[in-house]
Amino acid sequence: MTTKYPNGPTILVADDDPATRANLALLLRSEGYRVTEAADGDAADRALGDPSVAAALLDIKMPGRDGLAVLRAHADRLEEVPVVVVTAYGGSSAAIEAMRLGAYDYLTKPFDLDEVLLTIRRALTQRALVAQVQALSADPLADDPDPERDELVGRSPAMVAVFKAIGLVAPADEPVLVLGESGTGKELVANAIHRNSPRAARPLVKVNCAALSPTLLESELFGHEKGAFTGAVARRRGRFEQAHGGTLFLDEVGELGLELQAKLLRVLQSGTFERVGGEETLTADARVVAATNRDLRARVAAGEFREDLYYRLDVVAVTLPPLRSRKDDVPLLAEYVVKQLARKHGWPGLALSPEAVVALGRREWPGNVRELRNALARAAILARGRVVRAEHLAGDDTAVVPVPPVVVPPGAGALDLRAAVAAAERRVIQQALEQAGGNRTRAAELLGISRRQLFDKVRAYGLDG
């Protein structure tokens, strides 16, 4: 085989799984790279100290030191030795924390081999990018989800891009505009930005701009003096004052009227404002994260939103994808929500049946993650905190498509959820292919997934024979 980079740079592959290490090493060597391997965090830590190592693929979950600890130990060398972190878990915490600590990029298992090679090439030629994602040290976030705190969850390319974007913007102090349909998790993005910013120890204050009248909203944002209006019986500090030193989250900012838009613009530009009914000019030190499900460009064109305010808010934008465009994340999200419900209500037996998981994947979820959470909460109640079946999800609509039951052979041991889900999914795909007469494009449409996703699943389940 002709290698592309003879005598190429040395890449560290650090993973506790021997098969993963071997496959990655074979791939990299086939491209002409030299490879050194590490089976645990301590070995990875030593290897990263070797000046011959030019870049690294670093697993987050390893014996001894985990990947995040290794990143911290080598924070001062990450511009010289770009590190790409990898993990099998699809939650946001690991991705955001790794990017915040200075990792060059973030990949999830199973790997797309072309993506691995492309990422390594980029890392070796664009090392300066790492400096942009370094931030102040903080307590590490666990790789597993925290059941007491909502977080963004997903391993789809669109969500990994969101995690990376948050990791990049969190350390800065500029406004951030979070875009996305209702229910996609825009507030969770604001939480993550604040939690991973230098302002994390200060307040995160939230205001829903669509929930109040313009008069009340102005008082809510800027405060008021005693007697400023009927009912103002005492001076009140506004949200900008309450968020001093921290972050102010303006949800549904697209609903602001033009007069309030002008006052918000002034605060963003000069950092000053007055309370309603007051004459004293106050200073605001709050980072603004704004969110909307509206098309602000269209509102600007219609004269309903100030163009100068739009550009002041849109210094950095984070766009959340709708759930229907990342269907592969639905099982992961559902598992995460069920764990939260089980902990919240004390239901240790709460679980999803394989049929329920497949049924969830067949729905369009116009209400996005919020709708999924509500559907699972309702289903869990109907299931009395035990196993949620497909019929518990049907509700009063026909959005759930019946799927073949998963049959456990007599005498079989405990049912393995992942294997059962895979078996049910294989049968549904096979039925779709048969219904479509072997036309994979049509079968993908029937299943509500992309052709590429179908091709990958057909190959994975051995249905291409």
mmCIF file of N, CA and C in Angstrom, residues 347 349-352 380 383-388:
data_model
loop_
_atom_site.group_PDB
_atom_site.id
_atom_site.type_symbol
_atom_site.label_atom_id
_atom_site.label_comp_id
_atom_site.label_asym_id
_atom_site.label_seq_id
_atom_site.Cartn_x
_atom_site.Cartn_y
_atom_site.Cartn_z
ATOM 1 N N TRP A 347 -39.024 5.492 41.007
ATOM 2 C CA TRP A 347 -39.514 4.340 40.250
ATOM 3 C C TRP A 347 -38.323 3.520 39.762
ATOM 4 N N GLY A 349 -38.083 0.572 38.837
ATOM 5 C CA GLY A 349 -38.411 -0.374 37.777
ATOM 6 C C GLY A 349 -38.788 0.277 36.456
ATOM 7 N N LEU A 350 -38.731 1.614 36.388
ATOM 8 C CA LEU A 350 -39.128 2.300 35.154
ATOM 9 C C LEU A 350 -38.119 2.023 34.049
ATOM 10 N N ALA A 351 -38.617 1.587 32.901
ATOM 11 C CA ALA A 351 -37.751 1.287 31.760
ATOM 12 C C ALA A 351 -38.578 1.358 30.492
ATOM 13 N N LEU A 352 -37.897 1.410 29.365
ATOM 14 C CA LEU A 352 -38.565 1.421 28.062
ATOM 15 C C LEU A 352 -38.478 0.045 27.428
ATOM 16 N N ALA A 380 -44.958 7.109 31.507
ATOM 17 C CA ALA A 380 -44.455 6.519 32.748
ATOM 18 C C ALA A 380 -45.553 6.422 33.790
ATOM 19 N N ALA A 383 -47.811 3.643 32.838
ATOM 20 C CA ALA A 383 -47.145 2.361 33.100
ATOM 21 C C ALA A 383 -46.941 2.114 34.591
ATOM 22 N N ARG A 384 -47.390 3.052 35.416
ATOM 23 C CA ARG A 384 -47.272 2.968 36.871
ATOM 24 C C ARG A 384 -45.824 2.783 37.311
ATOM 25 N N GLY A 385 -44.929 3.472 36.601
ATOM 26 C CA GLY A 385 -43.535 3.433 37.005
ATOM 27 C C GLY A 385 -42.826 2.147 36.683
ATOM 28 N N ARG A 386 -43.430 1.339 35.788
ATOM 29 C CA ARG A 386 -42.777 0.069 35.434
ATOM 30 C C ARG A 386 -42.300 0.146 33.981
ATOM 31 N N VAL A 387 -42.492 -0.882 33.210
ATOM 32 C CA VAL A 387 -41.999 -0.910 31.832
ATOM 33 C C VAL A 387 -42.972 -0.180 30.914
ATOM 34 N N VAL A 388 -42.480 0.821 30.215
ATOM 35 C CA VAL A 388 -43.301 1.577 29.266
ATOM 36 C C VAL A 388 -43.393 0.801 27.967
#
